Every structure is written in C-alpha cells, then in structure tokens.
Coordinates of C-alpha atoms and ligand atoms in Angstrom, one line a residue:
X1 CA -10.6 -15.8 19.6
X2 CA -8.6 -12.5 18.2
X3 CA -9.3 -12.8 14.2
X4 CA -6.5 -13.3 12.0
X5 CA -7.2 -10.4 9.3
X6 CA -5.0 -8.3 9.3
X7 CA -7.4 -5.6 8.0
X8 CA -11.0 -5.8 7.9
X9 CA -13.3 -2.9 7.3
X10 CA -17.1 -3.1 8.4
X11 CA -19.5 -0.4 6.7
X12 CA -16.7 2.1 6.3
X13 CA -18.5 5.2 5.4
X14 CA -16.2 8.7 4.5
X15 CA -15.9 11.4 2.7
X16 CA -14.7 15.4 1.7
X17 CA -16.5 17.7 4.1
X18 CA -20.5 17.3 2.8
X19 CA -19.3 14.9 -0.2
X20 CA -19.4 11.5 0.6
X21 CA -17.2 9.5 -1.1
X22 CA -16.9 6.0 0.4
X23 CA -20.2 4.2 0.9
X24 CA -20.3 1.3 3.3
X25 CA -17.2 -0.4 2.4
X26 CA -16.2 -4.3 3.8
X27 CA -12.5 -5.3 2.8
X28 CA -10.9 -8.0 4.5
X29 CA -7.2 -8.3 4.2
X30 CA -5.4 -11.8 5.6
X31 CA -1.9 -11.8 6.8
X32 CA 0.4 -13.2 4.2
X33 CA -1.2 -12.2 1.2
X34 CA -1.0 -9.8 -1.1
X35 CA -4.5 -7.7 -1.5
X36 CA -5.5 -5.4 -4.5
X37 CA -7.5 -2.8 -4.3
X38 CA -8.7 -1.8 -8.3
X39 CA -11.2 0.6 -9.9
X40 CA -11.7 2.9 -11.9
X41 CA -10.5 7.2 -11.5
X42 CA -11.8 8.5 -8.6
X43 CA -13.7 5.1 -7.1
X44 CA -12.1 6.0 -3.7
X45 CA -9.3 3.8 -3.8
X46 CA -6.6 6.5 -2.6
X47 CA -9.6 8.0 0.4
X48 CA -9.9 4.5 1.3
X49 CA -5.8 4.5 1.7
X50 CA -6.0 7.5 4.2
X51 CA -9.1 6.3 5.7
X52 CA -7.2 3.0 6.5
X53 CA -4.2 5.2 7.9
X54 CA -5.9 7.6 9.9
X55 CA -5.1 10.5 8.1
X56 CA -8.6 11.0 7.2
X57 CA -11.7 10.5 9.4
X58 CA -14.3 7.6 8.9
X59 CA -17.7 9.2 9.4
X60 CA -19.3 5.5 9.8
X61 CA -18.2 1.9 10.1
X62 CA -15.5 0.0 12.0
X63 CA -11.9 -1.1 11.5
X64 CA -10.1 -3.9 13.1
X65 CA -6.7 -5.4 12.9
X66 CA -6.1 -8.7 14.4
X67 CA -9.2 -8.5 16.1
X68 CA -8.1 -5.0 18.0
X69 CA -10.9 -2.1 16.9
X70 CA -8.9 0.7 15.3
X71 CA -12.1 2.5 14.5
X72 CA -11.3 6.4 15.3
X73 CA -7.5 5.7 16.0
X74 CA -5.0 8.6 14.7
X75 CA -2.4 8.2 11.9
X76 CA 0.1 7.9 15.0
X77 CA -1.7 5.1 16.5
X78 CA -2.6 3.1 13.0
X79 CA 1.2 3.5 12.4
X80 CA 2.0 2.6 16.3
X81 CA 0.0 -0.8 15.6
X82 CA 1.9 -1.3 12.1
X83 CA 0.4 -0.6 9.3
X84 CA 1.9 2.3 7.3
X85 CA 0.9 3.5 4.1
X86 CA 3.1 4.5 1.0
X87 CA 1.6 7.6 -0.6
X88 CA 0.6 7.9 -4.1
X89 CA 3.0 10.6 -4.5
X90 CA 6.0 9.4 -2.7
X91 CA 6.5 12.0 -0.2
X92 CA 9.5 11.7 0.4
X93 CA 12.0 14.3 2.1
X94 CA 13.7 16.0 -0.9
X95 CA 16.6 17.7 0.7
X96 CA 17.6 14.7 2.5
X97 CA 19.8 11.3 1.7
X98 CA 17.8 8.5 0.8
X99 CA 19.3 6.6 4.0
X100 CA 17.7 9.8 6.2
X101 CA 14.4 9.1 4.2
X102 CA 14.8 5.1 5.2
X103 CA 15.9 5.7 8.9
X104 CA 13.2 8.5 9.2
X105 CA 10.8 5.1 8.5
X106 CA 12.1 3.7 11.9
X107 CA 11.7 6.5 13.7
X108 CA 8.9 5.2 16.3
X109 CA 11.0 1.6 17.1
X110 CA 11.9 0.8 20.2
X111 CA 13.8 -2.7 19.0
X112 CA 17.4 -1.5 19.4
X113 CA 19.8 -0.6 16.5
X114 CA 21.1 -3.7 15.5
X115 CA 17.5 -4.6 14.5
X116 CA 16.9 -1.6 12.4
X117 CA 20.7 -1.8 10.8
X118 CA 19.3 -5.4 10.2
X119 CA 16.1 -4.0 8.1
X120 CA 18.1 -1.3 6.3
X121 CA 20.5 -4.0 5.3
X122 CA 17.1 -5.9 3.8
X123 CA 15.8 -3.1 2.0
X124 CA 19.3 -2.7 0.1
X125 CA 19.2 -6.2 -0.6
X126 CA 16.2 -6.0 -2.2
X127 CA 16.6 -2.2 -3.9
X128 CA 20.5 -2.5 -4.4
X129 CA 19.8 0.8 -6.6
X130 CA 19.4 2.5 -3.4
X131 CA 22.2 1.4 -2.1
X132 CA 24.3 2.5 -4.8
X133 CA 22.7 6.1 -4.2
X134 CA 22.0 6.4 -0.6
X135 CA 23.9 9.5 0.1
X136 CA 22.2 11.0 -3.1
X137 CA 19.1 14.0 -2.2
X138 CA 15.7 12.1 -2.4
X139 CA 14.8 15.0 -4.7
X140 CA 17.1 13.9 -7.4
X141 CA 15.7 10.5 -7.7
X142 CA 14.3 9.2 -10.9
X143 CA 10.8 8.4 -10.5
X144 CA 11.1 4.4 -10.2
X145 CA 14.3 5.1 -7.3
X146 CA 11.4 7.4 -5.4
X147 CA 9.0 4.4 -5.0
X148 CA 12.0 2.1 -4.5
X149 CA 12.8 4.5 -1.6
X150 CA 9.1 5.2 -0.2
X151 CA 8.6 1.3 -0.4
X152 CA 11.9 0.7 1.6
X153 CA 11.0 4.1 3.9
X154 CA 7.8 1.8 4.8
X155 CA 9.5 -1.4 5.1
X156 CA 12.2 0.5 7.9
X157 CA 9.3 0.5 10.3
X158 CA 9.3 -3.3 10.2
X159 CA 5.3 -3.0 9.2
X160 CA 2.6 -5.5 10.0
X161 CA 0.8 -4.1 6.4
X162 CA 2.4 -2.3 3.7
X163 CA -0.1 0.1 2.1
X164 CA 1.1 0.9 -1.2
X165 CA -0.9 3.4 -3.2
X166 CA -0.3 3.5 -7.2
X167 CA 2.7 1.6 -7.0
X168 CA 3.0 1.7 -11.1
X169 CA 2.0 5.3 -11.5
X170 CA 4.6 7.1 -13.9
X171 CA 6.9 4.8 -14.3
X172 CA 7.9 2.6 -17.0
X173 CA 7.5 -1.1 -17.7
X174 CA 10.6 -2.1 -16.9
X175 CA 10.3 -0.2 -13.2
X176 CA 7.1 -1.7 -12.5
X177 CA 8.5 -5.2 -13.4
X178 CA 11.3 -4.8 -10.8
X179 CA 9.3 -3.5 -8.3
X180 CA 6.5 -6.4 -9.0
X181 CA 9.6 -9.0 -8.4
X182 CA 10.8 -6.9 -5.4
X183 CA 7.0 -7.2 -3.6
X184 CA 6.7 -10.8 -4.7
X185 CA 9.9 -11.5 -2.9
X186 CA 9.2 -9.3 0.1
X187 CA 5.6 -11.5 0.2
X188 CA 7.8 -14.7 0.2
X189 CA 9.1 -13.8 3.1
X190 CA 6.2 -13.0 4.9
X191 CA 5.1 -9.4 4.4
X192 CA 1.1 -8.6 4.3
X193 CA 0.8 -5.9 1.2
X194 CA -2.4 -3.8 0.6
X195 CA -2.0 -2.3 -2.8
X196 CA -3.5 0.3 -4.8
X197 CA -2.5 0.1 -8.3
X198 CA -3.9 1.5 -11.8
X199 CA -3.0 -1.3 -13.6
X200 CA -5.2 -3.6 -13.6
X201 CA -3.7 -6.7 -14.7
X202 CA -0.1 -6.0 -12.8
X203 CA -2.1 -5.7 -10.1
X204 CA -4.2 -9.3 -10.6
X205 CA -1.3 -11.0 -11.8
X206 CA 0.5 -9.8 -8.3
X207 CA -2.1 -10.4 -5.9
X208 CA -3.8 -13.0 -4.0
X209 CA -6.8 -11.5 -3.2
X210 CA -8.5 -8.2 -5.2
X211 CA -11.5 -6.2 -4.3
X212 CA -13.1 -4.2 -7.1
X213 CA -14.2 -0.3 -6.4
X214 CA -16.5 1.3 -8.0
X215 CA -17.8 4.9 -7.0
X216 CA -17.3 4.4 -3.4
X217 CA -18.4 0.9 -2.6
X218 CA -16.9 -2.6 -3.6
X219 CA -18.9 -4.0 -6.5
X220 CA -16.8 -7.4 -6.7
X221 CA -14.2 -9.7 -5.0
X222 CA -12.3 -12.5 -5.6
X223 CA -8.6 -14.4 -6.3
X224 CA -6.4 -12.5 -8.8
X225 CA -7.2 -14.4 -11.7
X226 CA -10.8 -15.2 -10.8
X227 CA -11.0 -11.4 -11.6
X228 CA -9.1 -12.0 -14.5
X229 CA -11.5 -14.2 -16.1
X230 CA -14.6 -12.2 -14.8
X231 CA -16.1 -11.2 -18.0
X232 CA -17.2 -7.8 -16.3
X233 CA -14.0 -7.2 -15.3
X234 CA -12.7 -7.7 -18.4
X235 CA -15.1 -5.6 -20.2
X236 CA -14.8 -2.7 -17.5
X237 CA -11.1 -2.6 -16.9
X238 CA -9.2 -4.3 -19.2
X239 CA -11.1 -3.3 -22.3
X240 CA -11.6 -6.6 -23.5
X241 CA -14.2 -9.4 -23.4
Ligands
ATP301 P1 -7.4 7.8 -8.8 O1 -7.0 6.5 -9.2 O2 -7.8 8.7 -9.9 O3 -6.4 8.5 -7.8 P2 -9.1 7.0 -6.6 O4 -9.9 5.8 -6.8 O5 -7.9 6.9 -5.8 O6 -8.8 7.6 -8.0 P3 -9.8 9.1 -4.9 O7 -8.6 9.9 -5.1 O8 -10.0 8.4 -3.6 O9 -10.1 8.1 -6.0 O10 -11.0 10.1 -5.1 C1 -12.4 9.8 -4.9 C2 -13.3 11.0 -5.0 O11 -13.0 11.9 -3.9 C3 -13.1 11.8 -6.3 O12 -14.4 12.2 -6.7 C4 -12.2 13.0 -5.8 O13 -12.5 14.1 -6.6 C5 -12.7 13.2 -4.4 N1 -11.6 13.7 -3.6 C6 -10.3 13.2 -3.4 N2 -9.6 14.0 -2.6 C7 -10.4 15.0 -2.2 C8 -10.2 16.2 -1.4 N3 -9.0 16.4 -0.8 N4 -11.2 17.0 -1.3 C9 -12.4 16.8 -1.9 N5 -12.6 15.7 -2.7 C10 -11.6 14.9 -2.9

C-alpha cells in the first residue's frame, strides 16, 4: 500500500562541496498537517529546504512522497510531483506585477484556465492586500506583501506541500500574525505546510507536528505543544525553563 506521508526522508545525508552539513536526517511529514521544522542558526534547516526541492543534491539517504521514491529527482521533477518551496528570501521577480509573479507560479499546469483563474481568485481572498496592489512591481513591496506574494506564487501551482522557509523573518508582529491566520486558514482547507521558521513559539503554536534540528541531524520530535512543554526545548530555544 502507497504510504500516506506526504514527505518522508530516510538517512538524508548532504552538504557544501567537502562540508557535510546534514547528517542522516528522518522527517516524516503527513498530509493535512502543518509540520515545523526549528533549530537553532545554521542547524541545516534552509539545506534541508533545498535538499527537499531538488535544488541541491542528497549525497545519502532516500525521499519519498506518497510512497513514490523522489531520491535524486531534479527541482523540475520535485515541483512536477507538487511540492514547491518558498525561499527564505522571497525571490520574487522585481520588475514584474505581483499577478506576473502569481501566474508565473502556475506556469507548469496543464488544468485549463478556469482552474488557475479559480486559484488566483483564492490567493486574493486570502491576501486581499495583494489584490489591492497586483499591478504594483514586486520590487516595491513592503516586506510582509513579498511573503504574502511568494506564499500566494507557491499556492498558484495548486501544491501538494507548501515549503515555506523563514516565514517570520523581518517582518513585524503584526505581519507574522496575519500570515499565521492566513496559513491556519489555508490548512483548514486542506493544504499540507512544511515550515521553516525562526520563531520558535509562532512556529509551535502553528504547527501540528515539529521536528527539532540541531547541527545537521534531528535531536527531537513531537506535537507543537509537547515541544512546548519540553523542558530542553525550553531551555535551548525559548530561553526559559
Ligand atoms: P539559518 O536559520 O541561520 O538560516 P539554517 O538552519 O537554515 O540556519 P543553513 O542555512 O542550512 O542553516 O546552514 C547550515 C550550514 O551550512 C551552515 O554552517 C552554513 O554556513 C552552511 N552553508 C549554507 N549554505 C552554504 C553554501 N552555499 N555553501 C557552503 N556552506 C553553506
């Protein structure tokens, strides 16, 4: 029987050339659910990201999605089979609209343009700021209407995962509370999210699931506020005990 996870790493080794920088990594990501990904700077959290996408190369270990072995597949394929990753970063397309930037998301569907008027309709609902500015340059965003764009840029390619990487990074409170509210109500409605996020307790308050990083390998896992009550946890990334 084809597994249901979404996402599951086996002994995912990678790294930098001769630096190693992932060590034997197991995640397992069910559909439905919103998974954290946490750690400290420079755990791997963003390599694992690009490992997950294809962009960078897994030098050991296996990844499956529903059962079907990804391991070795490239960014094109990974993206092909759904699951897209939203850069820490943004990368978005500065001299363009933000509706270029969205439409460019549904550039590899084949499900007719009623469906993908259908999606961009969906992400407006849920980013209505985007709306208001969709024939505004990317460039001239504020940071918080870049990830609202980048998210809704990921969402045009009607994903099976959302990868978000540092979701929270840069922006203010505020920001990150709508976009928390916009992923909880994109999760309601069915859609798998893999984040990364710097913020530990936005992140464990959010999620459903949460595996720990540390230097390359995952030191602990477990429900959002399990984690939250894990004394090491506490200690080690919220700075309390
Ligand atoms: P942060 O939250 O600070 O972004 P992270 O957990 O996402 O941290 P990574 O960005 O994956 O961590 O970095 C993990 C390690 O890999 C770090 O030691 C970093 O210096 C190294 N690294 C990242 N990108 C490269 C690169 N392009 N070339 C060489 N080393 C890299």
């Amino acid at each position: 029987m084809a597994s249901s996870l979404i996402l599951e790493t086996k002994g995912l080794c990678a790294g930098y050339g001769e630096i190693q920088v992932l060590w034997g990594v197991d995640i397992a990501v069910r559909r439905g659910e919103i998974t954290a990904l946490i750690g400290s700077n420079g755990a791997g959290k963003s390599t694992l990201m690009r490992v997950l996408s294809g962009l960078l190369p897994m030098s050991a270990g296996e990844c499956f999605s529903e059962g079907r072995d990804l391991t070795g597949g490239s960014a094109a394929e990974i993206l092909g089979h759904g699951i897209v990753h939203v850069p820490e970063g943004r990368r978005l397309f500065g001299a363009m609209s933000v509706e270029e930037n969205l439409l460019m998301g549904a550039y590899l569907r084949r499900d007719g343009r009623a469906a993908v008027a259908r999606d961009l309709d969906q992400v407006y609902a849920t980013f209505p700021r985007l709306l208001e500015r969709r024939r505004q340059a990317a460039a001239t965003l504020s940071g918080g209407e870049q990830q609202m764009c980048a998210i809704g840029r990921g969402l045009m390619s009607a994903p099976l995962l959302l990868m978000i990487d540092e979701l929270s990074l840069g922006l203010s409170p505020l920001l990150v509370e709508q976009l928390v509210a916009a992923l909880r109500a994109l999760n309601a409605k069915g859609m798998s999210i893999l984040l990364v996020e710097q913020d530990v307790t936005t992140a464990l308050d959010l999620c459903h699931h949460a595996f720990v990083m540390d230097m390359g390998r995952i030191v602990r896992e477990g429900s959002g506020s399990e984690l939250l009550a894990d004394p090491i946890v506490r200690d080690a990334y919220l700075g309390v005990l």
